[in-house]
Amino acid sequence: MDSFLPPRIPELSHQEPKEPSPFRFGLLLLVALPILAGTIFENGSSVMVDLLLVIIGCLILYWSIEYPW
C-alpha cells in the first residue's frame, strides 16, 4: 500500500526497475465499479461515483499535506 499512496517519483536510469505495483489495475477498477454497481443496485452507479470522488479527493488532500509544494 505504501507504493500506491505517494505520487510516483521518476527512477534513476541506472537502477533496476521495481516490480509493478499490485494496484496497477486501479484505474480499470475505478471505471468498472460504477458500472457494476449500476447493474446490481438501483441508482448504484451515482452512489459509487460519489464515493470514488470522495476517495480521490482524500488522496489528493493527503498528498498535498504529506508532500508540500
Short mmCIF file of N, CA, C and O in Angstrom, two decimals:
data_model
loop_
_atom_site.label_atom_id
_atom_site.label_comp_id
_atom_site.label_asym_id
_atom_site.label_seq_id
_atom_site.Cartn_x
_atom_site.Cartn_y
_atom_site.Cartn_z
N MET A 1 0.83 -1.19 0.00
CA MET A 1 0.00 0.00 0.00
C MET A 1 0.87 1.25 0.00
O MET A 1 0.44 2.28 -0.45
N ASP A 2 2.10 1.16 0.49
CA ASP A 2 2.96 2.33 0.53
C ASP A 2 3.32 2.81 -0.86
O ASP A 2 3.52 3.99 -1.06
N SER A 3 3.42 1.90 -1.83
CA SER A 3 3.78 2.32 -3.17
C SER A 3 2.59 2.95 -3.90
O SER A 3 2.77 3.58 -4.93
N PHE A 4 1.39 2.83 -3.36
CA PHE A 4 0.21 3.38 -4.02
C PHE A 4 -0.05 4.82 -3.58
O PHE A 4 -0.42 5.66 -4.38
N LEU A 5 0.15 5.13 -2.30
CA LEU A 5 -0.24 6.42 -1.77
C LEU A 5 0.63 7.59 -2.26
O LEU A 5 0.09 8.58 -2.68
N PRO A 6 1.96 7.52 -2.19
CA PRO A 6 2.71 8.68 -2.65
C PRO A 6 2.72 8.81 -4.16
O PRO A 6 2.62 7.82 -4.86
N PRO A 7 2.83 10.04 -4.67
CA PRO A 7 2.93 10.18 -6.12
C PRO A 7 4.22 9.54 -6.62
O PRO A 7 5.20 9.44 -5.90
N ARG A 8 4.19 9.13 -7.86
CA ARG A 8 5.36 8.45 -8.42
C ARG A 8 6.50 9.45 -8.63
O ARG A 8 6.31 10.54 -9.13
N ILE A 9 7.69 9.03 -8.23
CA ILE A 9 8.90 9.83 -8.41
C ILE A 9 9.72 9.13 -9.49
O ILE A 9 9.92 7.91 -9.43
N PRO A 10 10.20 9.86 -10.49
CA PRO A 10 10.97 9.20 -11.55
C PRO A 10 12.19 8.48 -10.99
O PRO A 10 12.91 9.02 -10.16
N GLU A 11 12.40 7.28 -11.47
CA GLU A 11 13.54 6.49 -11.02
C GLU A 11 14.77 6.85 -11.84
O GLU A 11 14.67 7.25 -12.99
N LEU A 12 15.94 6.68 -11.23
CA LEU A 12 17.17 6.92 -11.96
C LEU A 12 17.37 5.81 -12.98
O LEU A 12 16.97 4.67 -12.77
N SER A 13 18.04 6.11 -14.07
CA SER A 13 18.16 5.14 -15.16
C SER A 13 19.08 3.98 -14.83
O SER A 13 18.96 2.91 -15.40
N HIS A 14 20.02 4.15 -13.89
CA HIS A 14 20.95 3.07 -13.59
C HIS A 14 20.40 2.07 -12.58
O HIS A 14 21.03 1.06 -12.32
N GLN A 15 19.24 2.34 -12.02
CA GLN A 15 18.63 1.40 -11.08
C GLN A 15 17.81 0.37 -11.84
O GLN A 15 17.26 0.65 -12.90
N GLU A 16 17.72 -0.82 -11.27
CA GLU A 16 16.87 -1.84 -11.87
C GLU A 16 15.41 -1.48 -11.64
O GLU A 16 15.05 -0.99 -10.57
N PRO A 17 14.55 -1.72 -12.61
CA PRO A 17 13.14 -1.39 -12.41
C PRO A 17 12.52 -2.27 -11.33
O PRO A 17 12.85 -3.45 -11.21
N LYS A 18 11.67 -1.65 -10.54
CA LYS A 18 10.99 -2.39 -9.47
C LYS A 18 9.85 -3.22 -10.06
O LYS A 18 9.41 -2.98 -11.18
N GLU A 19 9.37 -4.17 -9.27
CA GLU A 19 8.22 -4.95 -9.71
C GLU A 19 7.01 -4.03 -9.78
O GLU A 19 6.88 -3.10 -9.00
N PRO A 20 6.11 -4.29 -10.70
CA PRO A 20 4.92 -3.43 -10.80
C PRO A 20 4.07 -3.54 -9.55
O PRO A 20 3.99 -4.58 -8.91
N SER A 21 3.43 -2.46 -9.23
CA SER A 21 2.58 -2.39 -8.05
C SER A 21 1.35 -3.27 -8.24
O SER A 21 0.83 -3.38 -9.36
N PRO A 22 0.84 -3.88 -7.17
CA PRO A 22 -0.40 -4.65 -7.32
C PRO A 22 -1.60 -3.75 -7.62
O PRO A 22 -2.65 -4.23 -8.00
N PHE A 23 -1.43 -2.44 -7.46
CA PHE A 23 -2.52 -1.51 -7.71
C PHE A 23 -2.48 -0.93 -9.12
O PHE A 23 -3.10 0.09 -9.39
N ARG A 24 -1.75 -1.57 -10.03
CA ARG A 24 -1.63 -1.03 -11.39
C ARG A 24 -2.94 -1.11 -12.16
O ARG A 24 -3.11 -0.43 -13.15
N PHE A 25 -3.86 -1.92 -11.70
CA PHE A 25 -5.16 -2.00 -12.34
C PHE A 25 -6.19 -1.13 -11.63
O PHE A 25 -7.40 -1.30 -11.80
N GLY A 26 -5.72 -0.19 -10.84
CA GLY A 26 -6.60 0.69 -10.08
C GLY A 26 -7.51 1.53 -10.95
O GLY A 26 -8.68 1.72 -10.65
N LEU A 27 -6.95 2.06 -12.05
CA LEU A 27 -7.78 2.89 -12.93
C LEU A 27 -8.88 2.07 -13.60
O LEU A 27 -10.00 2.55 -13.76
N LEU A 28 -8.57 0.85 -13.95
CA LEU A 28 -9.60 -0.01 -14.52
C LEU A 28 -10.69 -0.30 -13.50
O LEU A 28 -11.88 -0.34 -13.83
N LEU A 29 -10.29 -0.47 -12.26
CA LEU A 29 -11.25 -0.70 -11.19
C LEU A 29 -12.13 0.54 -10.98
O LEU A 29 -13.33 0.41 -10.74
N LEU A 30 -11.53 1.73 -11.08
CA LEU A 30 -12.31 2.96 -10.92
C LEU A 30 -13.38 3.10 -12.01
O LEU A 30 -14.43 3.68 -11.79
N VAL A 31 -13.09 2.58 -13.18
CA VAL A 31 -14.06 2.64 -14.28
C VAL A 31 -15.12 1.55 -14.13
O VAL A 31 -16.30 1.77 -14.38
N ALA A 32 -14.71 0.38 -13.67
CA ALA A 32 -15.62 -0.77 -13.63
C ALA A 32 -16.57 -0.73 -12.44
O ALA A 32 -17.69 -1.25 -12.54
N LEU A 33 -16.16 -0.17 -11.31
CA LEU A 33 -17.02 -0.19 -10.12
C LEU A 33 -18.36 0.51 -10.32
O LEU A 33 -19.40 -0.05 -9.94
N PRO A 34 -18.43 1.72 -10.88
CA PRO A 34 -19.75 2.32 -11.09
C PRO A 34 -20.63 1.53 -12.05
O PRO A 34 -21.85 1.45 -11.87
N ILE A 35 -20.01 0.91 -13.05
CA ILE A 35 -20.80 0.12 -14.00
C ILE A 35 -21.39 -1.09 -13.30
O ILE A 35 -22.59 -1.40 -13.45
N LEU A 36 -20.58 -1.79 -12.51
CA LEU A 36 -21.08 -2.96 -11.78
C LEU A 36 -22.12 -2.58 -10.74
O LEU A 36 -23.13 -3.27 -10.57
N ALA A 37 -21.89 -1.48 -10.01
CA ALA A 37 -22.86 -1.05 -9.01
C ALA A 37 -24.17 -0.63 -9.66
O ALA A 37 -25.25 -0.85 -9.10
N GLY A 38 -24.09 -0.04 -10.86
CA GLY A 38 -25.31 0.36 -11.57
C GLY A 38 -26.12 -0.81 -12.06
O GLY A 38 -27.34 -0.74 -12.16
N THR A 39 -25.47 -1.91 -12.38
CA THR A 39 -26.21 -3.08 -12.85
C THR A 39 -26.80 -3.88 -11.69
O THR A 39 -27.80 -4.55 -11.85
N ILE A 40 -26.17 -3.80 -10.52
CA ILE A 40 -26.65 -4.59 -9.38
C ILE A 40 -27.69 -3.83 -8.57
O ILE A 40 -28.72 -4.39 -8.18
N PHE A 41 -27.45 -2.55 -8.30
CA PHE A 41 -28.33 -1.76 -7.44
C PHE A 41 -29.01 -0.66 -8.23
O PHE A 41 -28.45 -0.14 -9.20
N GLU A 42 -30.20 -0.28 -7.78
CA GLU A 42 -30.89 0.84 -8.40
C GLU A 42 -30.18 2.12 -7.97
O GLU A 42 -29.95 2.35 -6.79
N ASN A 43 -29.82 2.96 -8.93
CA ASN A 43 -29.08 4.21 -8.69
C ASN A 43 -27.72 3.95 -8.05
O ASN A 43 -27.16 4.81 -7.40
N GLY A 44 -27.19 2.76 -8.24
CA GLY A 44 -25.91 2.40 -7.63
C GLY A 44 -24.72 3.07 -8.28
O GLY A 44 -23.71 3.33 -7.62
N SER A 45 -24.83 3.37 -9.57
CA SER A 45 -23.69 3.98 -10.25
C SER A 45 -23.42 5.39 -9.74
O SER A 45 -22.27 5.77 -9.55
N SER A 46 -24.46 6.17 -9.48
CA SER A 46 -24.23 7.52 -8.97
C SER A 46 -23.68 7.51 -7.55
O SER A 46 -22.84 8.33 -7.20
N VAL A 47 -24.13 6.56 -6.74
CA VAL A 47 -23.60 6.44 -5.38
C VAL A 47 -22.13 6.03 -5.43
O VAL A 47 -21.29 6.58 -4.69
N MET A 48 -21.79 5.11 -6.30
CA MET A 48 -20.40 4.66 -6.40
C MET A 48 -19.50 5.76 -6.95
O MET A 48 -18.36 5.92 -6.49
N VAL A 49 -19.98 6.54 -7.90
CA VAL A 49 -19.19 7.65 -8.43
C VAL A 49 -18.94 8.67 -7.32
O VAL A 49 -17.82 9.17 -7.17
N ASP A 50 -19.95 8.99 -6.53
CA ASP A 50 -19.77 9.92 -5.41
C ASP A 50 -18.75 9.39 -4.42
O ASP A 50 -17.88 10.13 -3.94
N LEU A 51 -18.81 8.12 -4.11
CA LEU A 51 -17.88 7.51 -3.17
C LEU A 51 -16.45 7.55 -3.72
O LEU A 51 -15.50 7.88 -3.00
N LEU A 52 -16.29 7.23 -5.01
CA LEU A 52 -14.96 7.26 -5.61
C LEU A 52 -14.40 8.68 -5.67
O LEU A 52 -13.19 8.88 -5.48
N LEU A 53 -15.24 9.67 -5.92
CA LEU A 53 -14.77 11.06 -5.93
C LEU A 53 -14.30 11.50 -4.55
O LEU A 53 -13.32 12.23 -4.42
N VAL A 54 -14.99 11.06 -3.51
CA VAL A 54 -14.57 11.38 -2.14
C VAL A 54 -13.22 10.72 -1.85
O VAL A 54 -12.33 11.33 -1.26
N ILE A 55 -13.04 9.47 -2.27
CA ILE A 55 -11.78 8.77 -2.04
C ILE A 55 -10.64 9.46 -2.79
O ILE A 55 -9.55 9.67 -2.23
N ILE A 56 -10.87 9.85 -4.04
CA ILE A 56 -9.83 10.54 -4.81
C ILE A 56 -9.51 11.89 -4.18
O ILE A 56 -8.34 12.28 -4.09
N GLY A 57 -10.53 12.59 -3.71
CA GLY A 57 -10.30 13.87 -3.03
C GLY A 57 -9.49 13.70 -1.76
O GLY A 57 -8.61 14.52 -1.46
N CYS A 58 -9.75 12.63 -1.01
CA CYS A 58 -8.97 12.36 0.21
C CYS A 58 -7.51 12.05 -0.12
O CYS A 58 -6.61 12.49 0.59
N LEU A 59 -7.28 11.31 -1.21
CA LEU A 59 -5.90 11.02 -1.62
C LEU A 59 -5.16 12.29 -2.02
O LEU A 59 -4.01 12.49 -1.65
N ILE A 60 -5.82 13.17 -2.75
CA ILE A 60 -5.19 14.42 -3.17
C ILE A 60 -4.91 15.29 -1.95
O ILE A 60 -3.84 15.92 -1.85
N LEU A 61 -5.83 15.35 -1.01
CA LEU A 61 -5.60 16.11 0.22
C LEU A 61 -4.44 15.53 1.01
O LEU A 61 -3.58 16.26 1.51
N TYR A 62 -4.36 14.21 1.09
CA TYR A 62 -3.25 13.56 1.80
C TYR A 62 -1.91 13.89 1.14
O TYR A 62 -0.95 14.23 1.81
N TRP A 63 -1.88 13.81 -0.20
CA TRP A 63 -0.64 14.12 -0.92
C TRP A 63 -0.23 15.57 -0.73
O TRP A 63 0.94 15.90 -0.61
N SER A 64 -1.21 16.48 -0.73
CA SER A 64 -0.87 17.91 -0.60
C SER A 64 -0.39 18.23 0.80
O SER A 64 0.37 19.19 0.98
N ILE A 65 -0.78 17.47 1.80
CA ILE A 65 -0.30 17.70 3.17
C ILE A 65 1.03 16.98 3.39
O ILE A 65 1.96 17.53 3.97
N GLU A 66 1.13 15.76 2.92
CA GLU A 66 2.34 14.96 3.15
C GLU A 66 3.53 15.45 2.35
O GLU A 66 4.65 15.43 2.82
N TYR A 67 3.30 15.88 1.11
CA TYR A 67 4.37 16.34 0.24
C TYR A 67 4.11 17.80 -0.12
O TYR A 67 3.50 18.10 -1.13
N PRO A 68 4.59 18.73 0.73
CA PRO A 68 4.28 20.15 0.48
C PRO A 68 4.92 20.66 -0.82
O PRO A 68 5.89 20.11 -1.31
N TRP A 69 4.37 21.70 -1.33
CA TRP A 69 4.83 22.28 -2.60
C TRP A 69 6.23 22.77 -2.41
O TRP A 69 7.04 22.96 -3.12
#
